Short mmCIF file of C-alpha atoms in Angstrom, two decimals:
data_model
loop_
_atom_site.label_atom_id
_atom_site.label_comp_id
_atom_site.label_asym_id
_atom_site.label_seq_id
_atom_site.Cartn_x
_atom_site.Cartn_y
_atom_site.Cartn_z
CA MET A 134 62.93 99.69 -37.86
CA THR A 135 59.98 99.21 -39.39
CA GLN A 136 60.27 101.18 -43.31
CA LEU A 137 57.11 100.81 -45.51
CA LEU A 138 56.26 100.80 -49.39
CA VAL A 139 53.70 102.52 -51.01
CA ALA A 140 53.17 100.18 -54.31
CA GLU A 141 50.57 101.24 -57.56
CA TRP A 142 49.03 98.71 -59.72
CA TRP A 143 47.66 100.55 -62.55
CA ARG A 144 45.33 98.88 -65.34
CA ARG A 145 46.50 99.40 -68.59
CA SER A 146 44.29 100.35 -71.78
CA GLU A 147 44.16 98.45 -74.85
CA ALA A 148 46.54 100.54 -76.53
CA GLY A 149 49.14 99.74 -73.93
CA HIS A 150 48.71 103.08 -71.56
CA LEU A 151 48.22 103.61 -68.37
CA ARG A 152 44.41 104.01 -67.80
CA ARG A 153 43.73 104.87 -64.66
CA GLN A 154 45.51 103.75 -60.82
CA VAL A 155 43.63 100.05 -59.43
CA ALA A 156 45.24 100.18 -56.05
CA THR A 157 47.11 101.55 -53.61
CA VAL A 158 49.54 98.76 -51.22
CA LEU A 159 51.59 99.42 -47.68
CA PHE A 160 54.21 97.12 -47.27
CA PHE A 161 56.23 96.38 -44.74
CA PRO A 162 59.22 94.73 -46.93
CA GLU A 163 61.12 93.68 -43.48
CA GLY A 164 58.70 91.55 -42.18
CA THR A 165 59.33 92.74 -38.73
CA CYS A 166 60.93 95.30 -36.42
CA SER A 167 64.35 96.02 -35.35
CA ASN A 168 66.19 97.64 -33.15
CA LYS A 169 66.88 100.96 -35.65
CA LYS A 170 70.94 100.02 -36.17
CA ALA A 171 70.72 98.00 -39.84
CA LEU A 172 67.37 97.58 -42.32
CA LEU A 173 67.18 94.09 -42.55
CA LYS A 174 66.63 92.17 -45.65
CA PHE A 175 63.67 93.15 -47.17
CA LYS A 176 61.55 90.26 -48.64
CA PRO A 177 60.73 89.80 -52.13
CA GLY A 178 56.86 90.19 -51.87
CA ALA A 179 56.11 93.41 -52.37
CA PHE A 180 58.68 93.63 -55.50
CA ILE A 181 56.90 90.45 -56.88
CA ALA A 182 54.82 92.37 -59.62
CA GLY A 183 57.19 94.54 -60.80
CA VAL A 184 55.46 97.54 -60.44
CA PRO A 185 56.87 100.92 -59.06
CA VAL A 186 57.03 101.93 -55.32
CA GLN A 187 57.53 104.76 -53.25
CA PRO A 188 59.47 104.27 -50.16
CA VAL A 189 58.68 105.83 -46.97
CA LEU A 190 60.98 106.09 -43.84
CA ILE A 191 59.61 106.03 -40.68
CA ARG A 192 62.49 107.85 -38.23
CA TYR A 193 61.29 107.73 -33.67
CA PRO A 194 63.70 111.05 -33.39
CA ASN A 195 63.21 110.73 -29.09
CA SER A 196 65.67 111.27 -26.64
CA LEU A 197 64.51 108.20 -24.69
CA ASP A 198 63.80 105.31 -27.60
CA THR A 199 60.70 103.49 -26.33
CA THR A 200 59.83 101.93 -29.66
CA SER A 201 62.53 99.01 -30.54
CA TRP A 202 61.31 95.75 -30.22
CA ALA A 203 63.96 93.04 -31.53
CA TRP A 204 64.08 89.53 -30.53
CA ARG A 205 65.76 90.39 -27.74
CA GLY A 206 65.03 93.16 -25.30
CA PRO A 207 61.79 94.84 -24.10
CA GLY A 208 58.48 92.58 -24.92
CA VAL A 209 55.36 94.09 -26.39
CA LEU A 210 53.74 95.31 -23.42
CA LYS A 211 56.85 96.59 -22.04
CA VAL A 212 57.55 98.76 -25.45
CA LEU A 213 53.44 100.01 -25.42
CA TRP A 214 53.78 100.68 -21.30
CA LEU A 215 57.39 103.19 -22.28
CA THR A 216 55.59 104.73 -25.04
CA ALA A 217 52.98 106.05 -23.34
CA SER A 218 54.72 107.42 -20.39
CA GLN A 219 56.67 109.89 -22.59
CA PRO A 220 55.13 113.11 -22.47
CA CYS A 221 54.38 113.12 -25.75
CA SER A 222 56.41 110.56 -28.90
CA ILE A 223 57.54 112.64 -32.54
CA VAL A 224 56.95 110.02 -35.12
CA ASP A 225 58.46 111.40 -38.67
CA VAL A 226 57.83 110.24 -42.04
CA GLU A 227 59.80 111.17 -44.92
CA PHE A 228 58.40 109.96 -48.56
CA LEU A 229 61.11 109.23 -51.08
CA PRO A 230 61.10 109.33 -54.80
CA VAL A 231 59.29 106.88 -56.85
CA TYR A 232 61.75 103.75 -57.44
CA HIS A 233 61.03 102.57 -60.98
CA PRO A 234 61.97 99.20 -62.03
CA SER A 235 64.78 98.78 -64.27
CA PRO A 236 63.47 95.64 -67.31
CA GLU A 237 66.02 93.57 -65.60
CA GLU A 238 64.60 94.58 -61.43
CA SER A 239 61.07 93.85 -62.84
CA LYS A 240 61.84 90.18 -64.02
CA ASP A 241 64.70 89.51 -60.31
CA PRO A 242 62.45 90.16 -57.29
CA THR A 243 65.22 89.76 -55.22
CA LEU A 244 67.07 92.06 -57.30
CA TYR A 245 64.53 94.70 -56.94
CA ALA A 246 64.07 93.98 -53.43
CA ASN A 247 67.95 94.68 -52.73
CA ASN A 248 68.15 97.65 -54.46
CA VAL A 249 66.18 99.33 -53.03
CA GLN A 250 67.27 98.07 -49.64
CA ARG A 251 70.19 100.08 -50.33
CA VAL A 252 68.43 103.65 -51.77
CA MET A 253 67.01 103.44 -48.37
CA ALA A 254 69.50 102.35 -46.15
CA GLN A 255 71.51 104.73 -47.72
CA ALA A 256 68.81 108.10 -46.83
CA LEU A 257 68.63 106.36 -43.34
CA GLY A 258 72.42 106.77 -43.27
CA ILE A 259 72.66 103.12 -41.83
CA PRO A 260 73.43 99.42 -43.19
CA ALA A 261 71.55 97.33 -45.41
CA THR A 262 72.53 93.39 -43.89
CA GLU A 263 71.45 90.43 -45.32
CA CYS A 264 69.97 89.61 -41.92
CA GLU A 265 66.23 88.33 -42.24
CA PHE A 266 63.70 86.87 -40.30
CA VAL A 267 61.82 83.10 -40.85
CA GLY A 268 59.77 83.15 -38.49
CA SER A 269 60.80 83.77 -35.69
CA LEU A 270 64.58 82.89 -36.11
CA PRO A 271 67.05 85.41 -37.44
CA VAL A 272 69.04 84.87 -40.07
CA ILE A 273 71.84 85.62 -42.29
CA VAL A 274 73.07 83.81 -45.50
CA VAL A 275 76.38 82.18 -45.38
CA GLY A 276 77.18 81.22 -49.36
CA ARG A 277 74.47 79.52 -50.82
CA LEU A 278 72.51 78.72 -46.83
CA LYS A 279 71.03 80.17 -44.27
CA VAL A 280 71.81 79.94 -41.11
CA ALA A 281 70.66 81.08 -37.35
CA LEU A 282 72.75 84.35 -35.94
CA GLU A 283 72.86 82.88 -33.34
CA PRO A 284 72.05 78.75 -33.16
CA GLN A 285 69.67 77.45 -30.91
CA LEU A 286 72.06 74.62 -30.20
CA TRP A 287 73.65 77.98 -27.36
CA GLU A 288 71.07 78.29 -25.80
CA LEU A 289 70.27 74.99 -24.98
CA GLY A 290 73.59 74.72 -23.70
CA LYS A 291 72.98 77.70 -21.22
CA VAL A 292 69.80 75.98 -20.28
CA LEU A 293 72.21 72.96 -19.06
CA ARG A 294 74.40 74.41 -17.37
CA LYS A 295 72.45 76.00 -15.39
CA ALA A 296 70.84 73.27 -14.67
CA GLY A 297 74.47 72.22 -14.08
CA LEU A 298 74.99 69.28 -16.55
CA SER A 299 77.52 68.20 -18.02
CA PRO A 300 76.85 66.84 -21.54
CA GLY A 301 79.77 64.90 -21.66
CA TYR A 302 78.13 62.57 -18.90
CA VAL A 303 75.36 62.06 -20.67
CA ASP A 304 75.09 58.24 -21.57
CA VAL A 305 72.77 58.99 -24.81
CA GLY A 306 72.64 55.44 -26.13
CA ALA A 307 71.68 56.43 -29.78
CA GLU A 308 71.92 53.52 -32.85
CA PRO A 309 73.18 54.84 -35.16
CA GLY A 310 70.68 55.33 -38.37
CA ARG A 311 67.80 54.34 -36.30
CA SER A 312 65.50 56.48 -34.72
CA ARG A 313 63.96 55.93 -31.45
CA MET A 314 60.84 58.42 -29.96
CA ILE A 315 60.79 59.44 -26.86
CA SER A 316 59.04 61.17 -24.63
CA GLN A 317 59.46 63.93 -22.60
CA GLU A 318 59.37 62.11 -19.24
CA GLU A 319 62.29 60.00 -20.56
CA PHE A 320 64.12 62.75 -22.26
CA ALA A 321 64.23 63.58 -18.55
CA ARG A 322 65.38 60.47 -16.97
CA GLN A 323 68.43 60.44 -19.95
CA LEU A 324 69.18 63.51 -19.39
CA GLN A 325 68.75 62.97 -15.27
CA LEU A 326 66.95 66.63 -14.82
CA SER A 327 64.91 67.20 -12.41
CA ASP A 328 62.73 70.67 -13.16
CA PRO A 329 60.24 70.90 -14.55
CA GLN A 330 61.24 74.15 -16.44
CA THR A 331 64.45 72.91 -16.97
CA VAL A 332 63.03 69.89 -19.14
CA ALA A 333 60.57 71.62 -20.96
CA GLY A 334 62.80 74.56 -21.87
CA ALA A 335 65.66 71.68 -23.16
CA PHE A 336 62.60 69.65 -24.77
CA GLY A 337 61.41 72.30 -26.42
CA TYR A 338 64.66 72.57 -28.58
CA PHE A 339 64.06 69.51 -30.41
CA GLN A 340 61.70 69.22 -33.67
CA GLN A 341 58.88 67.08 -31.62
CA ASP A 342 56.07 64.95 -34.10
CA THR A 343 52.51 64.97 -33.89
CA GLN A 344 52.99 63.11 -30.66
CA GLY A 345 54.84 65.33 -28.68
CA LEU A 346 57.98 62.43 -29.51
CA VAL A 347 61.30 63.13 -30.19
CA ASP A 348 64.20 61.69 -32.26
CA PHE A 349 66.86 60.28 -29.70
CA ARG A 350 69.30 61.03 -32.14
CA ASP A 351 68.80 64.55 -32.32
CA VAL A 352 69.49 64.43 -28.32
CA ALA A 353 73.03 62.96 -28.95
CA LEU A 354 74.01 64.52 -31.38
CA ALA A 355 73.39 68.14 -29.76
CA LEU A 356 74.84 66.71 -26.75
CA ALA A 357 77.92 65.46 -28.49
CA ALA A 358 78.35 69.04 -30.08
CA LEU A 359 78.04 70.76 -26.63
CA ASP A 360 80.93 68.37 -24.57
CA GLY A 361 83.49 70.25 -26.40
CA SER A 362 85.35 67.07 -25.93
CA ARG A 363 85.02 65.80 -29.33
CA SER A 364 86.83 67.21 -32.33
CA LEU A 365 85.32 68.71 -35.63
CA GLU A 366 86.12 65.26 -37.58
CA GLU A 367 85.24 63.15 -35.04
CA LEU A 368 81.83 64.95 -34.32
CA THR A 369 80.68 65.58 -38.38
CA HIS A 370 81.96 61.59 -38.16
CA LEU A 371 79.40 61.05 -35.23
CA ALA A 372 76.45 62.91 -37.36
CA PHE A 373 76.74 61.14 -40.15
CA GLU A 374 76.57 57.52 -38.38
CA LEU A 375 73.69 58.62 -36.76
CA PHE A 376 71.72 59.84 -39.36
CA ALA A 377 72.86 58.03 -42.73
CA GLU A 378 70.92 54.97 -44.04
CA GLU A 379 71.12 52.07 -46.19
CA GLN A 380 71.27 51.99 -49.22
CA ALA A 381 69.10 49.36 -50.88
CA GLU A 382 71.70 48.51 -53.91
CA GLY A 383 75.47 48.41 -51.94
CA PRO A 384 76.94 48.38 -49.02
CA ASP A 385 77.17 52.33 -48.90
CA ARG A 386 75.57 54.20 -46.36
CA LEU A 387 74.47 57.69 -47.62
CA LEU A 388 72.94 60.62 -45.86
CA TYR A 389 70.11 61.78 -47.68
CA LYS A 390 68.55 65.60 -47.97
CA ASP A 391 65.88 65.29 -44.94
CA SER A 392 68.82 63.93 -42.15
CA PHE A 393 70.97 66.44 -44.24
CA SER A 394 69.03 69.11 -43.29
CA THR A 395 67.98 67.82 -39.54
CA ILE A 396 72.04 68.22 -39.01
CA LEU A 397 72.71 71.56 -40.49
CA HIS A 398 69.35 72.75 -38.63
CA LEU A 399 70.56 71.26 -35.34
CA LEU A 400 73.79 72.47 -35.45
CA LEU A 401 74.18 76.11 -37.61
CA GLY A 402 70.10 76.77 -36.89
CA SER A 403 69.84 76.23 -41.31
CA PRO A 404 65.96 76.54 -41.08
CA ARG A 405 65.08 73.06 -43.43
CA PRO A 406 64.40 74.31 -46.83
CA ALA A 407 67.73 75.62 -46.94
CA ALA A 408 69.81 73.07 -46.06
CA THR A 409 67.29 70.87 -48.59
CA ALA A 410 67.67 72.93 -51.63
CA LEU A 411 72.67 72.86 -50.92
CA HIS A 412 71.76 69.66 -50.83
CA ALA A 413 70.53 69.05 -54.24
CA GLU A 414 73.45 70.85 -54.90
CA LEU A 415 76.30 69.19 -53.19
CA CYS A 416 74.32 65.52 -54.92
CA GLN A 417 74.62 67.08 -58.26
CA ALA A 418 78.40 65.98 -58.71
CA GLY A 419 77.70 62.34 -58.01
CA SER A 420 75.57 59.84 -59.93
CA SER A 421 73.39 59.33 -55.51
CA GLN A 422 70.33 61.11 -54.28
CA GLY A 423 72.95 60.74 -50.98
CA LEU A 424 76.28 61.97 -50.03
CA SER A 425 78.99 59.57 -48.50
CA LEU A 426 80.73 60.28 -45.35
CA CYS A 427 83.52 61.44 -47.64
CA GLN A 428 81.38 63.85 -49.44
CA PHE A 429 80.30 65.24 -45.95
CA GLN A 430 82.93 66.15 -44.28
CA ASN A 431 84.64 67.45 -47.14
CA PHE A 432 81.37 69.91 -46.73
CA SER A 433 81.67 70.39 -43.20
CA LEU A 434 85.54 70.19 -42.35
CA HIS A 435 87.31 71.58 -46.13
CA ASP A 436 85.17 73.64 -47.84
CA PRO A 437 86.72 77.36 -47.57
CA LEU A 438 83.60 79.14 -46.53
CA TYR A 439 81.26 76.27 -44.64
CA GLY A 440 84.32 74.64 -42.64
CA LYS A 441 85.07 77.85 -41.25
CA LEU A 442 80.88 77.75 -40.64
CA PHE A 443 81.77 74.53 -38.54
CA SER A 444 84.36 75.51 -36.94
CA THR A 445 83.18 78.72 -36.30
CA TYR A 446 79.67 77.93 -34.71
CA LEU A 447 81.38 74.45 -33.15
CA ARG A 448 84.46 75.43 -31.98
CA PRO A 449 85.11 79.10 -31.52
CA PRO A 450 88.55 80.55 -32.32
CA HIS A 451 88.90 82.16 -28.28
CA THR A 452 87.32 78.73 -26.93
CA SER A 453 89.66 75.90 -25.48
CA ARG A 454 88.51 72.38 -25.99
CA GLY A 455 86.67 71.15 -23.33
CA THR A 456 84.74 74.29 -22.53
CA SER A 457 81.36 75.25 -23.69
CA GLN A 458 81.58 78.98 -24.54
CA THR A 459 79.64 80.80 -27.42
CA PRO A 460 80.80 82.91 -29.51
CA ASN A 461 80.18 86.51 -30.29
CA ALA A 462 78.01 87.19 -33.32
CA SER A 463 79.46 90.17 -34.36
CA SER A 464 83.40 89.05 -33.43
CA PRO A 465 85.83 88.07 -36.20
CA GLY A 466 84.73 84.57 -37.80
CA SER A 467 81.67 85.09 -37.00
CA PRO A 468 78.80 84.08 -39.35
CA THR A 469 78.07 88.07 -39.49
CA ALA A 470 81.73 88.55 -40.43
CA LEU A 471 81.23 85.86 -42.87
CA ALA A 472 78.13 86.83 -44.42
CA ASN A 473 79.86 90.21 -44.85
CA GLY A 474 82.96 88.59 -46.27
CA THR A 475 81.15 86.57 -49.13
CA VAL A 476 77.53 87.93 -49.95
CA GLN A 477 77.74 90.05 -53.45
CA ALA A 478 76.49 93.34 -52.95
CA PRO A 479 73.40 93.98 -55.10
CA LYS A 480 73.60 94.86 -59.00
CA GLN A 481 73.19 98.14 -59.53
CA LYS A 482 71.23 99.72 -62.42
CA GLY A 483 72.92 99.33 -66.00
CA ASP A 484 75.52 97.11 -63.91
#
């Protein structure tokens, strides 16, 4: 669903009155395309200026849908070919009344965007969701954190299972607290993979440095998460041991923001900036810039929201231990369900 906004900028006279129109700018506030089932979360860029906008709805009331181009499904070439093959394609464009922001909305682009999204979703007769895209990754807001709708960890598991590899039988030998950068060739040897396409697909899951190397600790944690034989307590303890760093003073090891964001990116698919912001909030309770093992496990295991999030991604309720099935993103307890139960509805004008 690609919807449109028209924002008009007006120049004011010295007396403060609107004098003349300066520019009309078109925005696609979702920032991407979707399957028309829901309206994705609006980006705030079109609303930062705080000027009135005119929502424009675009519908394709054709008997055969050839215009849906989402992150999964037909590619752009197939969509263009199918559309060009039709005798005709109908497009309905509806202009809604101009939306004038309240003083509160003018100061808060996110609130303004959420309320316009709600108005457009109601007119279209579809839900307004918290799902958005960060780059090419669909994410959803759960509490104070953004998490991938379907983490790449699940895709990595599918690639390895297709190659007949059982993560539990891989001796990764990562050294706790110290990074060891490896090449794609060494990665293939460690995982005993021979098919070049499988190697490239699995290796591409991990973040590479400028020389095309990956941190072997990332590999060790991902394989441990996919193994399924460890409890959540054991898995979070391993994550801490792999990435926690020694303090300059004191015997304890702490988990700093970069390592924390790496763990959440690997296990939950969280964009690193969102994880870094959450780390800063968690550290406010203490005097240090890092998290202890106790603090990290309180967050990942015992927090009512985030503990549920970890268990949903790493131990789906319908999956027995030792298996590597993945949860359905729309099932109860899924990230979508968690977000639907925790995200606050946008404020209405006058609230």
